[in-house]
């Protein structure tokens, strides 16, 4: 067989193999059109030159250039379009997250020892746009191949890999910390330490007490003590001493929620002729190991008692600082990646923040099973940032679907199918030509 016929065979077969690879990429895309976080694959085709006549130089005629090129087929190259975002779809699951913008979630495998300590393999961090997450019960490895449930649950992906976050506190929020600098930690969704509570330091009361007809006026209040418990108390105004046309002075004392007198030495509150407090607007109270100040400046004396000498004040509003203790009931994720703990006492406090990793060339990442990626030679090193600005934000109870364009995939399928048939025709024709040559030699 002549060299020319061999070249025709080679080119045709190379084309068929290249188009098979292209069809394989398209079939991958179509089969993963509904896979969360999947990134479509493109096949690029380039010419392969078997031989080039180096005597041809710039400025020679086009025909001379073509004659100097000995084309030896086509070469396919595949790449994943990691930097192209897929459609964001809403879900009903509270821990699902989608990234709107740049960046990728970070994950790692981990093991839990017999003491219940989880150790993450942060030397082999993996990256993904798939944010379909769910709580996973940690499994203790006894080192002999036996796994038992740890009881604590962690936020993981469908592959069982742990979502990586960083510890984040209220102090970090106040300080405006926007760059990840701490160690990676797993997001624990249960068995967190209980919130110990914050005792009340200040309270504020707005109320109306009668100007006449009553000798004892009470109003119920509450506060948070040093143990984080919400405690009740009663504030009592009594024994009014009236200076006609000038002022009224009331004794002020307190009782606990069982009715036991707390303040044995009464305070004094003085109202002027208009019913406004002029003296004693800040009352210091100590109970259950906690001392706090009640602001009474919004208490006014007005009108007559309608229920006898002992009555209750008309309480307009009451507020206090301090937070009650409580056990963790769940997590709440915000668009800026901050994860708050929700506690039984109604308290929320920041626990974690989710960093995102971005790459100078995300399409250069190496693909792993389960829609995961790792650093490749062409991807560059990751840059870590928190979501929450123009860089990216999280879309909650949502996932990023595959970035597959189904219509384009079918169009490409038709084109490659025709190209494959054409390459097969070239091989068939070359075979007929070689048969003709063999017949001439008989």
Short mmCIF file of N, CA, C and O in Angstrom, two decimals, residues 13 29 90 100 132 181 185 256 365 382 388 393 407:
data_model
loop_
_atom_site.label_atom_id
_atom_site.label_comp_id
_atom_site.label_asym_id
_atom_site.label_seq_id
_atom_site.Cartn_x
_atom_site.Cartn_y
_atom_site.Cartn_z
N UNK A 13 -9.35 6.94 10.27
CA UNK A 13 -9.47 6.26 11.56
C UNK A 13 -9.29 7.27 12.71
O UNK A 13 -10.02 7.23 13.72
N UNK A 29 -22.69 14.66 29.11
CA UNK A 29 -23.45 15.88 29.39
C UNK A 29 -24.94 15.60 29.47
O UNK A 29 -25.62 16.06 30.40
N UNK A 90 -34.60 26.13 43.31
CA UNK A 90 -35.03 26.13 44.70
C UNK A 90 -35.37 24.74 45.19
O UNK A 90 -35.83 23.88 44.43
N UNK A 100 -24.05 32.01 43.96
CA UNK A 100 -24.32 32.94 42.87
C UNK A 100 -23.08 33.82 42.72
O UNK A 100 -22.84 34.71 43.53
N UNK A 132 -25.69 20.56 47.75
CA UNK A 132 -26.80 19.77 48.31
C UNK A 132 -26.27 19.04 49.54
O UNK A 132 -25.72 17.95 49.44
N UNK A 181 -8.94 33.34 57.72
CA UNK A 181 -7.57 33.19 58.21
C UNK A 181 -7.42 32.03 59.18
O UNK A 181 -6.30 31.61 59.46
N UNK A 185 -12.72 23.86 60.07
CA UNK A 185 -13.45 23.03 61.03
C UNK A 185 -14.69 22.49 60.34
O UNK A 185 -15.19 23.08 59.38
N UNK A 256 -39.79 38.86 95.04
CA UNK A 256 -39.50 37.83 94.05
C UNK A 256 -40.82 37.21 93.58
O UNK A 256 -41.91 37.60 94.05
N UNK A 365 -8.82 22.70 36.92
CA UNK A 365 -8.93 21.78 38.05
C UNK A 365 -9.05 20.34 37.54
O UNK A 365 -9.56 20.10 36.45
N UNK A 382 -5.63 28.06 45.30
CA UNK A 382 -6.90 28.71 45.66
C UNK A 382 -6.70 30.01 46.44
O UNK A 382 -5.76 30.15 47.21
N UNK A 388 -20.66 37.28 50.27
CA UNK A 388 -21.36 38.40 50.86
C UNK A 388 -21.12 39.73 50.17
O UNK A 388 -21.64 40.75 50.60
N UNK A 393 -22.45 35.42 46.58
CA UNK A 393 -23.30 35.27 47.76
C UNK A 393 -24.01 33.93 47.65
O UNK A 393 -24.10 33.33 46.57
N UNK A 407 -30.34 21.62 24.25
CA UNK A 407 -30.54 21.87 22.82
C UNK A 407 -29.20 21.90 22.10
O UNK A 407 -29.05 21.32 21.00
#
